[in-house]
Amino acid sequence: MIKITFPDGTVREYEKGVSSLDIAKSISEGLARKILAANINGQVRDISRPVNEDATLQLLTWNDKDGKSTFWHSSAHLMAEAVESLFPGVKFWVGPAIDNGFYYDMDLEDKKMNEEDLQRLEKKMNELARQNNSYTRKEISKSEAIQYFANKNDPYKLDLIQGLHDGEITFYSQGNFTDLCRGPHIASTGIIKAIKLTSIAGAYWKGDEKNKMLTRVYGITFPSQKELDEYLLMVEEAKKRDHRKLGKELGIYTMDDDVGQGLIMWMPNGTVIIEELEKLAKETENEAGYKRVVTPHIAKESMYITSGHLPYYADSMYPPMEMDGEKYYLKSMNCPHHHKIYAAEPKSYRDLPYRIAEYGTVYRYEQSGELFGLMRVRCLHMNDAHIYCTKEQFNEEFRAVNDMYLKYFKIFGIEKYVMRLSLHSPDKLGVKYVNEPELWKETEIMVRKVLMESNIPYVEVMDEAAFYGPKIDVQIFSAIGREFTLATNQVDFSQGRSFKLEYTDQSNKSETPLIIHRAPLGTHERFIGFLLEQYAGKFPLWLAPIQVKVLPISDKFIDYAKTISQQLKNADIRAEVDDRQEKIGKKIRDTELMRVPYMLVVGEKEMSENNVAVRRQGKGDAGVKKMDEFLNEIKQEIKDRRAE
RNA sequence: GCCACUUUAGCGUAGCUGGUAGCGCAUUUCAUUCGUAAUGAAAGGGUCGCCGGUUCGAAUCCGGCAAGUGGCUCCA
């Protein structure tokens, strides 16, 4: 007999060799029908695998992350079976489960797949699922495995097998399809009830753009049609808050072919938001002891040689302009200009920390396929600043920057983000990263310490650092699920030396300062893109392009509406009058759709007593108020910069 | 940049296998002067992304280019 320990701590005894499925059956038939996989001593396994020793066991269902991914991984195999039957001779690479479904990479050679083929594949998959074929596991020797895929003429699987050790190779089969696979899998195809193949894409073999591009098919499956329908509905809802859609609807920004790809033009409504953000940044940075600077948009080639950005980053810079034999580049970062300001006057340790800030405009020639609405553009406005400090001051300064992030995030109500400690990769020293192994080690410890002391949850990721030092990135997800760095806080132990930046220390020696690069509000482009999605277009009052719309019941009250709006404007509140000849219902509807926070309905009753009928966007009628009372309340709400 | 797909009025869209374009919203005008999410009527607006080819004839078929979308790669 063996002892099985369940997640709640209970221990039960079973015959040696019992399967997870049998164990589930011993608990309840309902559970047995629902389990997809089992976590045995920390390893996810097929439910049919025998358990031969004492173990901790968690039975995994659709509600467990590992249960879902097993289900989706098995779905990828089912899709591969369907592909093989409709595209004979196809070669497969890998087909993992992902956060939302699965994909399979394949080489169709001279054949092509289109959207209609996805329908055919779905149909075939449904047919195969209904056959309810079992997923069967088979241990196989390396030579047999090689034999099998050599016969099948599949170079990709052979490449995978090369990396595996004899004795640890397994095949999984279902129906007519056999794949090299570590598993685990669900018991049989019949429990896959709802299938949606979502897209066809190209993907480089092994993720390397020098390699051949394979065809990747994405899909998602569910144990019931209802869940698929819900998922599809959720995707539709997410699209409604896509910043590209909202940006157009709300008149935030526009682009034009004659201006160029990825070059944003901010319309009046967007410009209001930019100016409010800058106001906030300036207030916050003044308080934190920053000084403001302004620098030009171009610089000579020599500066980017000094900074180390050329020639490595030349590809992502606009090509140079030549004047009088000199090459000038559009700046793709503000740091070198700021370093020159630091260097303009000799510094003593008494001048440090030296903090200079600028909403700097930079240009990056991003590859055309990478552009994405406001999130990835070619001209961006950075909430940039550089802090030059001593090693002793570093901890406090870096931490102050982190605290500034958190303060901002509270103002904006930003909760769904991941703090990422981005570290270098030692095997890329001298290639992607400055070759200073000791300094890397030292600064990474310093940054980690700040995070730990601030008690901020974070993840550590290798090979994501800047070339000049480690950083903390704030990762967010767009409405359609793409990941972006919203804000960044970076250490730089390298550029100080490249630019020969110095300060005189207490003992009259020259020292190189450490530099902190930081952009807590990221860029206007990405930040506003993010805010549009975060608020679904409903900006908090202080950011709203139009804060109050005054809606006269009829033409007779336009003059009164104008005096109300003028009073608001006198108090620096962004107000407008809707003087169209429309019914009040229409005016309210249009104003609601434009997400204007406050509507003031005025007619006979209000005019006679200097009142306004207040309506809050999305919340309906808020009752009649004295104009003075409303004015005081709204002024306070704007001052508070509350996130709803 | 690479793979696939898409591109019809300011916006959202219809247009089967080729016979030179409709609808809704928006706009303008007129009527209406209205009490909390769409008043009615009329009018204007498109060389169907651009260039070329096939054809008696192209929004529709073919090729190239551009932009956009979904991915991949990249993201100082």
XYZ file of C-alpha atoms (C1' of nucleotides) in Angstrom, chain A residues 112 201-202 204 207 209 213 218 244 261 316 332-333 367-370 376 480 482 554-555 581 586 588-589 592 604-606 613 615, chain B residues 1-5 10-12 25-27 30-39 66-76:
64
model
C -0.440 27.395 -48.394
C 0.748 33.523 -38.561
C 4.339 33.181 -39.587
C 10.631 31.902 -37.381
C 12.545 32.201 -32.949
C 14.813 35.634 -37.934
C 9.593 31.009 -41.391
C -3.332 29.494 -33.152
C -6.921 52.623 -31.417
C 4.065 55.551 -40.388
C 16.694 51.812 -35.251
C 16.524 58.327 -30.275
C 17.225 58.957 -26.601
C 10.495 48.165 -38.074
C 7.232 48.731 -39.898
C 5.657 45.477 -38.719
C 6.216 46.449 -35.099
C 4.724 51.440 -30.551
C -5.787 42.696 -26.845
C 0.116 42.444 -25.843
C -33.852 74.558 -25.950
C -32.497 77.581 -27.795
C -31.011 72.443 -32.202
C -30.017 63.511 -28.077
C -27.273 63.716 -23.427
C -26.696 60.648 -25.540
C -22.422 60.352 -22.747
C -36.521 77.291 -17.253
C -36.325 75.903 -13.718
C -32.566 76.262 -13.430
C -29.187 70.070 -13.063
C -25.674 64.600 -14.555
C 11.910 43.499 -41.932
C 9.293 38.320 -42.378
C 4.382 35.214 -42.874
C -0.935 35.581 -43.591
C -5.051 38.560 -44.317
C -15.467 61.736 -42.138
C -16.865 56.857 -39.372
C -19.187 51.876 -39.537
C -24.331 57.477 -38.435
C -22.047 62.163 -39.150
C -22.461 66.949 -42.330
C -35.700 73.540 -43.578
C -39.443 72.533 -39.988
C -39.701 71.638 -34.668
C -38.182 74.901 -29.114
C -38.466 70.138 -26.827
C -36.763 68.125 -19.219
C -32.235 63.263 -18.662
C -29.169 57.908 -23.868
C -31.195 58.964 -30.982
C -37.564 64.646 -33.636
C 1.523 51.622 -49.993
C -1.106 51.605 -45.511
C -3.704 48.768 -41.848
C -4.787 44.068 -38.967
C -3.133 39.280 -36.496
C 1.420 36.990 -35.364
C 7.063 36.315 -35.620
C 11.587 38.908 -34.923
C 12.961 43.475 -32.574
C 12.099 47.106 -28.648
C 18.664 51.721 -25.962
